[in-house]
Amino acid sequence: MVVVILLLGFRAVDAGEVAVVTRFGQVTGRVLSPGANFIVPLVEKTLYYNTKKINYETAPSEKSAMSTADYRDIPVDTNTKDGQPVDISYTIRFSVDPAKATWVAQNIGPEGALVEKVVKTESRVWVRNVPRGYSAEDLYTGEGSLKVQESIFDKLRPVFEANGLILDMIGVREIAFDKSYVEAIKAKQVELVKIEVEKNKAAQEEFRKAQRITAAEGQAREQELQRTTISDALLRKLWIEKWDGKLPTYVGGENTSALLQIPQQ
């Protein structure tokens, strides 16, 4: 009988856990550390808290089944500043502060109640409200999503600390837009690409036009230079340089109708 009573008073606390001792439902303030512990049998009980990292995650039902998070929930639905509906999936990693485990047991309850009353409630409120300060374009292109994530973290951290939790991180994994909005954005991007292509074509044509003008201007300057610099002496010199040593078969004077044939040697 004594052995049975002693066994009822034995409590093994695993690494990464603490156990808060209660006596007749009242929190005693005694916290059991990892290892072998004893409580008063039949009089005292324990509330266990996981002090390791805990994941709370929201995801669509088809993705939630593949999640390994400790606590899973559905995404948060909200609207952007310009009225576009979005569904936000996110992950929160947190842990129970061992130094505040007694306070948590006294004021909130077991771990499940802590997640429901603090992690879930507070995070879903801020994940719904913060994105309303950003336009759909900011969130779609990703420029605003990081700011949203940082803002939510800043809002949650003091609330978590006040409730005995250590907030490690929050990650916005997906901001899902309505299909019609996504199609409109894609169509807009296609049009922008087309405009850029046309601009490039126009720029190339202007470049070719400038090349032709430059070439024509160069040729005209060259011809003008030739007209102003070529003299009779220069022409005779060029003719001599080009002459192959053979006399012409015919020569004529000013009257080209009168030709004289030169006999060949």
Coordinates of C-alpha atoms in Angstrom, one line a residue:
M1 CA 0.0 0.0 0.0
V2 CA 2.8 2.4 0.9
V3 CA 4.5 1.6 -2.4
V4 CA 1.4 2.4 -4.3
I5 CA 1.0 5.7 -2.6
L6 CA 4.6 6.6 -3.3
L7 CA 4.2 5.7 -6.9
L8 CA 1.2 8.0 -7.1
G9 CA 3.4 10.8 -5.9
F10 CA 6.1 10.2 -8.5
R11 CA 6.3 12.7 -11.3
A12 CA 8.8 12.5 -14.2
V13 CA 9.3 15.8 -16.0
D14 CA 10.9 15.5 -19.5
A15 CA 13.6 17.8 -20.9
G16 CA 11.9 20.9 -22.3
E17 CA 9.0 20.8 -19.8
V18 CA 8.1 22.2 -16.5
A19 CA 5.3 21.1 -14.2
V20 CA 3.4 23.5 -11.9
V21 CA 2.1 21.9 -8.7
T22 CA -1.5 22.5 -7.6
R23 CA -3.0 21.5 -4.2
F24 CA -6.7 21.0 -4.2
G25 CA -6.9 23.0 -7.4
Q26 CA -4.9 25.9 -6.0
V27 CA -1.5 26.9 -7.6
T28 CA 1.1 26.3 -5.0
G29 CA 3.9 28.2 -6.7
R30 CA 6.1 25.1 -6.8
V31 CA 7.5 24.3 -10.2
L32 CA 9.0 20.9 -11.0
S33 CA 12.1 20.9 -13.2
P34 CA 13.1 18.1 -15.7
G35 CA 13.9 14.9 -13.9
A36 CA 12.4 12.8 -11.1
N37 CA 10.1 14.6 -8.7
F38 CA 7.7 13.8 -5.9
I39 CA 4.4 15.5 -4.9
V40 CA 2.0 14.7 -2.1
P41 CA -0.1 11.8 -3.3
L42 CA -3.9 12.4 -3.6
V43 CA -3.4 16.0 -2.5
E44 CA -1.2 17.6 -5.2
K45 CA -1.5 17.5 -9.0
T46 CA 0.6 18.9 -11.8
L47 CA 0.1 21.0 -14.9
Y48 CA 2.7 20.4 -17.6
Y49 CA 4.0 23.2 -19.9
N50 CA 6.2 22.7 -22.9
T51 CA 9.1 25.1 -22.8
K52 CA 10.5 24.0 -26.1
K53 CA 9.6 25.8 -29.3
I54 CA 5.9 25.4 -30.3
N55 CA 4.5 26.1 -33.7
Y56 CA 1.0 27.5 -34.4
E57 CA 0.2 27.5 -38.1
T58 CA -2.7 28.5 -40.3
A59 CA -3.2 27.0 -43.7
P60 CA -5.9 25.9 -46.2
S61 CA -7.4 22.5 -45.4
E62 CA -5.7 20.8 -48.3
K63 CA -2.3 22.0 -47.0
S64 CA -3.0 21.7 -43.3
A65 CA -3.1 17.9 -43.5
M66 CA 0.6 17.9 -44.5
S67 CA 1.6 20.3 -41.7
T68 CA 3.7 19.1 -38.7
A69 CA 2.8 22.1 -36.6
D70 CA 1.8 21.6 -33.0
Y71 CA -1.4 23.6 -33.4
R72 CA -3.1 24.1 -36.7
D73 CA -5.9 26.5 -37.8
I74 CA -7.5 28.0 -40.9
P75 CA -6.1 31.1 -42.7
V76 CA -7.2 34.6 -41.7
D77 CA -9.5 36.4 -44.1
T78 CA -9.2 40.2 -44.4
N79 CA -9.1 43.1 -46.8
T80 CA -6.4 45.4 -48.2
K81 CA -6.6 49.2 -47.9
D82 CA -8.2 49.3 -51.4
G83 CA -10.8 46.7 -50.6
Q84 CA -9.3 43.5 -52.1
P85 CA -10.1 40.3 -50.2
V86 CA -7.1 38.2 -49.1
D87 CA -6.5 35.0 -47.1
I88 CA -3.4 35.0 -45.0
S89 CA -1.5 31.9 -44.0
Y90 CA 1.1 32.4 -41.3
T91 CA 3.3 30.5 -38.7
I92 CA 4.1 31.6 -35.1
R93 CA 6.9 30.0 -33.2
F94 CA 6.8 30.6 -29.4
S95 CA 7.6 29.0 -26.1
V96 CA 6.4 29.2 -22.5
D97 CA 8.6 31.2 -20.2
P98 CA 9.6 28.8 -17.4
A99 CA 9.9 31.7 -15.0
K100 CA 6.3 32.6 -15.6
A101 CA 4.8 29.1 -15.6
T102 CA 3.2 29.6 -12.2
W103 CA 1.5 32.9 -13.4
V104 CA 0.3 31.1 -16.5
A105 CA -1.2 28.3 -14.5
Q106 CA -2.9 30.7 -12.1
N107 CA -4.3 33.2 -14.7
I108 CA -4.7 31.3 -17.9
G109 CA -4.6 27.5 -17.5
P110 CA -3.0 24.6 -19.3
E111 CA -1.1 24.9 -22.5
G112 CA -4.1 24.4 -24.7
A113 CA -5.9 27.3 -23.1
L114 CA -2.8 29.4 -23.4
V115 CA -2.7 28.8 -27.2
E116 CA -6.4 29.4 -27.6
K117 CA -6.7 32.5 -25.4
V118 CA -3.4 34.2 -26.3
V119 CA -1.6 32.8 -29.4
K120 CA -4.7 32.2 -31.5
T121 CA -6.8 35.2 -30.4
E122 CA -4.1 37.8 -30.4
S123 CA -2.4 36.7 -33.7
R124 CA -5.6 36.5 -35.7
V125 CA -6.7 39.9 -34.6
W126 CA -3.5 41.6 -35.7
V127 CA -3.1 39.5 -38.9
R128 CA -6.6 40.7 -39.8
N129 CA -6.0 44.4 -39.0
V130 CA -2.4 45.2 -40.0
P131 CA -2.8 44.3 -43.8
R132 CA -5.7 46.8 -44.0
G133 CA -3.1 49.5 -44.0
Y134 CA -1.5 48.3 -47.2
S135 CA -2.7 48.3 -50.8
A136 CA -3.3 45.1 -52.7
E137 CA -0.4 45.9 -55.1
D138 CA 2.0 46.3 -52.2
L139 CA 1.1 42.9 -50.8
Y140 CA 1.0 41.2 -54.2
T141 CA 4.4 42.3 -55.3
G142 CA 5.9 41.4 -51.9
E143 CA 7.0 45.0 -51.0
G144 CA 4.5 45.3 -48.2
S145 CA 4.4 41.7 -47.0
L146 CA 7.7 41.9 -45.0
K147 CA 6.5 45.2 -43.4
V148 CA 3.3 43.5 -42.5
Q149 CA 5.2 40.6 -40.9
E150 CA 7.4 42.9 -38.9
S151 CA 4.5 45.0 -37.8
I152 CA 2.6 42.0 -36.5
F153 CA 5.6 40.8 -34.6
D154 CA 6.0 44.2 -32.9
K155 CA 2.3 44.1 -31.9
L156 CA 2.4 40.6 -30.6
R157 CA 5.7 40.5 -28.7
P158 CA 4.6 42.6 -25.7
V159 CA 1.3 40.8 -25.5
F160 CA 3.0 37.5 -25.4
E161 CA 5.5 38.6 -22.8
A162 CA 2.7 39.9 -20.6
N163 CA 1.0 36.4 -20.8
G164 CA 4.1 34.3 -20.0
L165 CA 5.1 33.6 -23.6
I166 CA 8.4 34.1 -25.5
L167 CA 7.6 35.0 -29.1
D168 CA 10.4 33.6 -31.3
M169 CA 9.1 34.5 -34.8
I170 CA 6.1 35.1 -37.0
G171 CA 6.2 34.3 -40.7
V172 CA 3.6 35.3 -43.3
R173 CA 3.9 32.3 -45.7
E174 CA 1.2 33.2 -48.2
I175 CA -1.2 36.1 -49.0
A176 CA -3.8 34.5 -51.3
F177 CA -5.8 36.9 -53.5
D178 CA -9.0 36.4 -55.3
K179 CA -8.5 34.7 -58.7
S180 CA -10.0 37.6 -60.7
Y181 CA -7.6 40.0 -59.1
V182 CA -4.6 37.7 -59.9
E183 CA -5.8 37.4 -63.5
A184 CA -6.2 41.2 -63.8
I185 CA -2.6 41.7 -62.4
K186 CA -1.2 39.2 -64.9
A187 CA -3.0 40.9 -67.8
K188 CA -1.6 44.2 -66.7
Q189 CA 1.9 42.8 -66.5
V190 CA 1.5 41.4 -70.0
E191 CA 0.5 44.8 -71.3
L192 CA 3.5 46.4 -69.6
V193 CA 5.8 43.9 -71.2
K194 CA 4.2 44.7 -74.6
I195 CA 4.7 48.4 -74.1
E196 CA 8.4 47.9 -73.2
V197 CA 8.9 45.8 -76.3
E198 CA 7.4 48.5 -78.5
K199 CA 9.5 51.1 -76.8
N200 CA 12.6 49.0 -77.5
K201 CA 11.6 48.6 -81.2
A202 CA 11.0 52.4 -81.5
A203 CA 14.4 53.0 -79.9
Q204 CA 16.1 50.6 -82.3
E205 CA 14.5 52.3 -85.3
E206 CA 15.6 55.7 -84.1
F207 CA 19.1 54.4 -83.7
R208 CA 19.1 53.0 -87.2
K209 CA 17.7 56.2 -88.5
A210 CA 20.5 58.2 -86.8
Q211 CA 23.0 55.8 -88.3
R212 CA 21.7 56.4 -91.8
I213 CA 21.7 60.2 -91.3
T214 CA 25.2 60.1 -90.0
A215 CA 26.4 58.0 -92.9
A216 CA 24.7 60.3 -95.4
E217 CA 26.1 63.4 -93.8
G218 CA 29.6 61.8 -93.9
Q219 CA 29.3 60.9 -97.6
A220 CA 28.0 64.4 -98.5
R221 CA 31.0 66.0 -96.6
E222 CA 33.4 63.6 -98.4
Q223 CA 31.9 64.6 -101.8
E224 CA 32.1 68.2 -101.0
L225 CA 35.7 67.9 -99.9
Q226 CA 36.5 66.1 -103.2
R227 CA 34.9 68.9 -105.3
T228 CA 36.9 71.6 -103.5
T229 CA 40.2 69.8 -103.6
I230 CA 40.4 68.0 -106.9
S231 CA 42.4 70.0 -109.5
D232 CA 43.3 69.3 -113.2
A233 CA 46.8 68.3 -112.1
L234 CA 45.4 65.9 -109.6
L235 CA 43.1 64.4 -112.2
R236 CA 46.0 63.9 -114.6
K237 CA 48.1 62.3 -111.8
L238 CA 45.2 60.0 -110.9
W239 CA 44.8 59.1 -114.6
I240 CA 48.4 58.3 -115.0
E241 CA 48.4 56.1 -111.8
K242 CA 45.4 54.2 -113.2
W243 CA 46.8 53.9 -116.8
D244 CA 47.7 50.3 -117.8
G245 CA 50.3 51.4 -120.4
K246 CA 48.0 50.8 -123.4
L247 CA 47.0 53.6 -125.8
P248 CA 43.3 54.1 -126.4
T249 CA 41.9 52.8 -129.6
Y250 CA 40.1 56.0 -130.4
V251 CA 40.7 59.6 -129.4
G252 CA 38.6 62.5 -130.1
G253 CA 38.5 66.2 -129.5
E254 CA 35.7 68.4 -128.4
N255 CA 33.5 67.1 -131.3
T256 CA 33.0 63.5 -130.2
S257 CA 31.5 62.7 -133.6
A258 CA 34.9 62.9 -135.1
L259 CA 37.0 60.0 -133.9
L260 CA 40.4 59.0 -135.0
Q261 CA 41.5 55.4 -134.9
I262 CA 45.0 54.8 -133.7
P263 CA 46.7 51.9 -135.3
Q264 CA 47.9 49.3 -132.9
Q265 CA 51.6 48.3 -132.8

